[in-house]
Coordinates of C-alpha atoms and ligand atoms in Angstrom, one line a residue:
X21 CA 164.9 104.4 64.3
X22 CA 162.2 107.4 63.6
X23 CA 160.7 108.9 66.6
X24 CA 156.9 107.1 66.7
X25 CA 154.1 109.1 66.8
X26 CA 150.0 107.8 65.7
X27 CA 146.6 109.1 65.4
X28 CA 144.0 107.1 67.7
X29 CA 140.6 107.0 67.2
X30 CA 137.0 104.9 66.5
X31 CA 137.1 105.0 63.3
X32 CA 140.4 106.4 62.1
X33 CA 140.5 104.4 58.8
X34 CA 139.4 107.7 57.2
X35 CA 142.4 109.9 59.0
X36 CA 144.2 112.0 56.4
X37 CA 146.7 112.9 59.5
X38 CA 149.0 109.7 58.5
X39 CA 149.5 111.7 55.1
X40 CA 149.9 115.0 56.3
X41 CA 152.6 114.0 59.5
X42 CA 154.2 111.9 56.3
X43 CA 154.2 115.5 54.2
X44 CA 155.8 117.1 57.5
X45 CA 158.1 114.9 58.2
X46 CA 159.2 115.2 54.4
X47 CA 159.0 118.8 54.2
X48 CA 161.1 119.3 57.6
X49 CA 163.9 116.5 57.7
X50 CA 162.5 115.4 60.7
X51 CA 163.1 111.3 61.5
X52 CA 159.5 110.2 62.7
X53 CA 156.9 107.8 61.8
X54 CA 153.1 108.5 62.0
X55 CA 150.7 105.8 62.2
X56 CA 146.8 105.3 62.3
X57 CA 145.5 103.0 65.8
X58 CA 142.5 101.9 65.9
X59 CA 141.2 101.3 69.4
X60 CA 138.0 99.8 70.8
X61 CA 135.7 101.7 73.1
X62 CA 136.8 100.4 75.9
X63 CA 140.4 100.2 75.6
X64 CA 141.7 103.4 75.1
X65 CA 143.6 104.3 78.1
X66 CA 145.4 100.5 77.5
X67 CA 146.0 101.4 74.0
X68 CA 147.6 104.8 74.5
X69 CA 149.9 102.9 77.3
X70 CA 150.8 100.6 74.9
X71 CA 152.0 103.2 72.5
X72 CA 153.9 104.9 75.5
X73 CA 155.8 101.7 76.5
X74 CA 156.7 100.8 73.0
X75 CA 158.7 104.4 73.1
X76 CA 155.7 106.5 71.6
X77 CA 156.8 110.0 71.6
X78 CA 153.0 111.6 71.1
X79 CA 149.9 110.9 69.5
X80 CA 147.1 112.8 68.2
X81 CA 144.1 111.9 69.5
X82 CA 140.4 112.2 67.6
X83 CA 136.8 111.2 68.1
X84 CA 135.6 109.8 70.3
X85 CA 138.4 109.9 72.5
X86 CA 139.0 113.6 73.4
X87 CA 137.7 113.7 76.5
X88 CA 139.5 110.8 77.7
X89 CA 142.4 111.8 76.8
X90 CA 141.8 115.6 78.6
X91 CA 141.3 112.9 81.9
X92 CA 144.2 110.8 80.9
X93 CA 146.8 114.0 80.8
X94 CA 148.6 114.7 84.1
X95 CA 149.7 117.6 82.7
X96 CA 147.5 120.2 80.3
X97 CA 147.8 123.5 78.7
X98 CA 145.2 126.4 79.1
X99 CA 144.0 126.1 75.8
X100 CA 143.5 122.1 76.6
X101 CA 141.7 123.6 80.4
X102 CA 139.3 125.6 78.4
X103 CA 138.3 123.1 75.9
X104 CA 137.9 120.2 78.2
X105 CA 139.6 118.2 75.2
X106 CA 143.0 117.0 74.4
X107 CA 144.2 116.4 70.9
X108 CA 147.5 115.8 71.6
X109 CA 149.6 114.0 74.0
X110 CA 153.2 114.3 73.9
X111 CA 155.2 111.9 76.5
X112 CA 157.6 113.4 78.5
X113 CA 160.2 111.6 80.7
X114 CA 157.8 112.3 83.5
X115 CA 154.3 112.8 82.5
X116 CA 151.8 113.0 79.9
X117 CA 150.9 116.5 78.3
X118 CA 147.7 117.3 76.9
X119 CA 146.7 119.9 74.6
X120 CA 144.3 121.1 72.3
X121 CA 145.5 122.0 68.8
X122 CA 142.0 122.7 67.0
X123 CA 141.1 125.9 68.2
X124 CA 144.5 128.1 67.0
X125 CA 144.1 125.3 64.0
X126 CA 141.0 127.3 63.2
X127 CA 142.2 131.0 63.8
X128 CA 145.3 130.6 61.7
X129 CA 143.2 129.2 59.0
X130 CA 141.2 131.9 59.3
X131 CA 143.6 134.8 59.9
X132 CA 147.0 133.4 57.9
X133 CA 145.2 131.5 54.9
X134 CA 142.2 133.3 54.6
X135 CA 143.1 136.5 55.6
X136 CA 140.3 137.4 57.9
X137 CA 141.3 139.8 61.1
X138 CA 139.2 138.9 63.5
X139 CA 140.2 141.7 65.8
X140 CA 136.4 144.1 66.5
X141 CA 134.7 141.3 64.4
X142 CA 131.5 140.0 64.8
X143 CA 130.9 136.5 65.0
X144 CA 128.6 133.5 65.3
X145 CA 129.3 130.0 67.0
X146 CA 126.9 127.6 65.5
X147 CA 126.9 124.8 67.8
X148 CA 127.7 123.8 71.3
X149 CA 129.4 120.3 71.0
X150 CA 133.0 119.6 71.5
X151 CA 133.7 121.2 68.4
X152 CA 132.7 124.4 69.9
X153 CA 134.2 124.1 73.5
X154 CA 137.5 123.4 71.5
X155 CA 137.9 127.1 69.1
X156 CA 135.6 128.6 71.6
X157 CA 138.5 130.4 73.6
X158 CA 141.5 130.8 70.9
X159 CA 138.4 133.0 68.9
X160 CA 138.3 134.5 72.4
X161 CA 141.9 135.4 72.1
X162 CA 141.3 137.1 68.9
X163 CA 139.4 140.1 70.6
X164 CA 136.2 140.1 68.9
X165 CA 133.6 142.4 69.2
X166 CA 131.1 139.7 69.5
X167 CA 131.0 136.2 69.8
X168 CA 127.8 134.9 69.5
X169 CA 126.9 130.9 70.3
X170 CA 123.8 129.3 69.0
X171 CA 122.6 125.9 69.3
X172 CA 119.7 124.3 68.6
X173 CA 119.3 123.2 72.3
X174 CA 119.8 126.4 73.7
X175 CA 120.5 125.4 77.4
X176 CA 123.7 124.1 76.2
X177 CA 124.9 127.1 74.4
X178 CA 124.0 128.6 78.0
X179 CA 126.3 125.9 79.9
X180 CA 129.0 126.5 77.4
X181 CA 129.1 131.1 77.7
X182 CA 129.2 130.0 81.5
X183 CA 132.5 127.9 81.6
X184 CA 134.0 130.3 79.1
X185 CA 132.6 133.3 81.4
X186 CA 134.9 131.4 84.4
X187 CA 137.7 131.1 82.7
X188 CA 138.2 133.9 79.7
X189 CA 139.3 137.6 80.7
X190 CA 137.3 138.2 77.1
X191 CA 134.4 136.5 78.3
X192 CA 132.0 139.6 78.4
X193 CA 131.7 139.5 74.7
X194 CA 130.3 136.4 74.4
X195 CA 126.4 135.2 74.8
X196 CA 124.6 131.9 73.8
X197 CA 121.0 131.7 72.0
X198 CA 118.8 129.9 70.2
X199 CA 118.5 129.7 65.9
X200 CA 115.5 132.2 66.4
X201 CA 117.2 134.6 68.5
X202 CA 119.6 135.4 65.5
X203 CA 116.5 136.9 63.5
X204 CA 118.1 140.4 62.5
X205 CA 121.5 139.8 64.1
X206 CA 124.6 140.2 61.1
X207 CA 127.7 138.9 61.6
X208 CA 131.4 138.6 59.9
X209 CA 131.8 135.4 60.7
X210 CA 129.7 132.5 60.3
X211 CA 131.6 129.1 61.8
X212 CA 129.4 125.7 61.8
X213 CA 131.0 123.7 64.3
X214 CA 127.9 121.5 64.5
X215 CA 127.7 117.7 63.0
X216 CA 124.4 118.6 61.3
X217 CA 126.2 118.2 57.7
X218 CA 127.6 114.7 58.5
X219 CA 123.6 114.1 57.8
X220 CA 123.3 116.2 55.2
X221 CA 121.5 118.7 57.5
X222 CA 121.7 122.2 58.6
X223 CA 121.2 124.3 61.5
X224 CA 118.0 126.3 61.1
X225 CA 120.1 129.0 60.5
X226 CA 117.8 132.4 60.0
X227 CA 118.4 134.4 56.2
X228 CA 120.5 137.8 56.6
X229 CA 122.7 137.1 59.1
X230 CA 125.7 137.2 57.0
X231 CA 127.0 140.8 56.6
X232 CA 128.5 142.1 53.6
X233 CA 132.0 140.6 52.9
X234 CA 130.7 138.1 55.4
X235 CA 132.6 134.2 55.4
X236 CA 130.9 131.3 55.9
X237 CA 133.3 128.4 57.5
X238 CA 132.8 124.6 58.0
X239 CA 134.6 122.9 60.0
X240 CA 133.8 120.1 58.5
X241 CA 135.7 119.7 55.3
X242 CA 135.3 117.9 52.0
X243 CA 133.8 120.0 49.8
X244 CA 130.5 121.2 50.1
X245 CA 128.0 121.1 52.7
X246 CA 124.3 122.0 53.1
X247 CA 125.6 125.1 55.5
X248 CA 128.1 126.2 53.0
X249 CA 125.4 126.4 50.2
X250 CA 123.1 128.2 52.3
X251 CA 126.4 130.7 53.4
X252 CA 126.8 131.2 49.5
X253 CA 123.1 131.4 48.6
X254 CA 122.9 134.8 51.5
X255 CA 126.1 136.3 49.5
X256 CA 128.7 134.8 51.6
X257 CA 132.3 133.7 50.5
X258 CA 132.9 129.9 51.8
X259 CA 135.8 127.6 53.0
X260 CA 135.4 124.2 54.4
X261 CA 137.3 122.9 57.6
X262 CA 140.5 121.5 55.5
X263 CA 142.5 124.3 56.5
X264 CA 141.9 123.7 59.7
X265 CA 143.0 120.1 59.5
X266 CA 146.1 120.7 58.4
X267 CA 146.5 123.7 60.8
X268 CA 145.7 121.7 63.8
X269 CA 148.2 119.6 62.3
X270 CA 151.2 121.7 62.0
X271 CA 150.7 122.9 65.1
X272 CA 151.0 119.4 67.1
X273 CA 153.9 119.0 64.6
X274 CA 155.8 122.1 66.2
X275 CA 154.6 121.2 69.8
X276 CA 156.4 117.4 69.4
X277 CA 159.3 118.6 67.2
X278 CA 159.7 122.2 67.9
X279 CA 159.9 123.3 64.2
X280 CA 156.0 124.5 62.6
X281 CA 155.6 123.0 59.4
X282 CA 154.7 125.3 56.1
X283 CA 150.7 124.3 56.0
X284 CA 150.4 125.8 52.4
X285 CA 151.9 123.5 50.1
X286 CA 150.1 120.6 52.1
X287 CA 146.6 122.0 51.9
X288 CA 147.0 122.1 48.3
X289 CA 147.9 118.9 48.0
X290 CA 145.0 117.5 50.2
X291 CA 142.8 119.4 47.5
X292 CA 144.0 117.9 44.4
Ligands
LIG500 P1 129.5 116.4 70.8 O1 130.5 117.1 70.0 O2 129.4 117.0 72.2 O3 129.6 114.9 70.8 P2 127.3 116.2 68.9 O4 126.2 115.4 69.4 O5 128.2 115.7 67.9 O6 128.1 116.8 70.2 O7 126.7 117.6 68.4 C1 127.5 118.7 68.1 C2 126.6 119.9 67.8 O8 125.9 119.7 66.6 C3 125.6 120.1 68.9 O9 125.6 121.5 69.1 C4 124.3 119.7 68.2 O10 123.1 120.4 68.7 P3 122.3 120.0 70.0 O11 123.2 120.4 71.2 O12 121.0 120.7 70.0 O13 122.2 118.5 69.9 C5 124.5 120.1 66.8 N1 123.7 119.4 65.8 C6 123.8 118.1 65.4 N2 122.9 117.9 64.4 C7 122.2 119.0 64.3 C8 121.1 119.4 63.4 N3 120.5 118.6 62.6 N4 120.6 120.7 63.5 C9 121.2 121.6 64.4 N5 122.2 121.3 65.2 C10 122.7 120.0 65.1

């Protein structure tokens, strides 16, 4: 019998991480299954129980559960501390372990696929969601320069610079703002980790903030997105979140099954 392992969510219909465990699996010889559960609002704690007692060995865990899964965790890694998230659970013989795959998911799309040091770099946070609270300290770990977080409602870019400031020894570089307060600012990094494009919107994001050589990222992936047009319009290159999928991916993989997956061949095939 494979070693069970399932995405849970509301909705999870449209999960690619069925396909891309499947890929794993294929790629590494490892025996598991990966399945999609849907669960209903109320019920997730029961649900993720249920899993458990069938002989679950982990799940990955998406919107809008994150936070419940951060409370359900006995036991959580730093990364999973600072982003006040969980991702993914893996059940040991005596507890549940949370942690918070998005953030490195993100940096090594960045830094391995892209190619972007982010060492003495200069970049801006757009958004101060969940999204944001979960790359917000692996880009930390990356030693920029600058690391700049702006949200429409500033106060919560505020709240967000202050629970980094607690816990990041890196904290000093980073500051939260308003759209407005960017007006002259240039960066080498643009990241949109807010859910303005799932409308079709866009931040109101000031022109010339992009620096030459400057990349704009999505996390949201699929193509483009009113953010990335806007990135490309001020002479930025683009990439959408689907590296960062996969990445995220790979590295729950190698946290369950203690081998890391090769991401390449998979994000290629997501693209087709
Ligand atoms: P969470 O991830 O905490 O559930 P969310 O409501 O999905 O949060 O919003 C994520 C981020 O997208 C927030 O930073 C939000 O800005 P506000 O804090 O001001 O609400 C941002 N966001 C969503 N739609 C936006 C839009 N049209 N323009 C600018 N920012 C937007």
């Amino acid at each position: 019998m494979p070693d069970k392992y399932a995405v849970i969510g509301n909705p999870v219909a449209h999960s690619k991480s069925p396909l891309i465990h499947a890929e794993f699996a294929r790629q590494t010889g490892e025996d598991v299954s990966y399945a999609a559960i849907l669960a209903a609002h109320g019920d997730f704690e029961t649900a993720v129980e249920r899993f458990r007692s069938e002989g679950g060995r982990g799940m990955n865990v998406t919107l809008p559960f994150k936070h419940r899964a951060h409370a359900l965790a006995q036991k959580r890694s730093r990364r999973a501390e600072q982003a006040l998230a969980v991702n993914t659970l893996a059940f040991e013989s005596d507890a549940v372990h949370g942690d918070n795959t998005d953030g490195v998911g993100l940096v090594r799309d960045l830094t391995v696929n892209l190619g972007r040091a982010l060492r003495g770099t200069r970049i801006l946070l757009m958004g101060a969601g969940g999204a944001s609270y979960g790359v917000c300290g692996p880009l930390l770990d990356e030693s920029p320069a600058e690391l700049i977080v702006a949200n429409r409602t500033k106060a919560k870019a505020l709240t967000l610079c202050e629970h980094f400031r607690r816990l990041h020894p890196a904290a000093p570089v980073l500051s939260g703002c308003s759209y407005e307060d960017l007006a002259g600012k240039r960066f080498d990094l643009v990241v949109n980790a807010t859910s303005a494009g799932l409308t079709g919107e866009m931040p109101a994001l000031p022109p010339g903030v992009f620096a030459a050589g400057a990349l704009g990222y999505d996390m949201l992936y699929g193509g483009s997105t009113p953010f990335l047009e806007f990135a490309g319009g001020e002479g930025g290159e683009t990439a959408d979140g689907l590296g960062m999928l996969v990445e995220q991916a790979a590295e729950s993989f190698r946290i369950w099954r203690g081998v890391r997956p090769e991401t390449g061949p998979v994000i290629a095939m997501l693209r087709l």
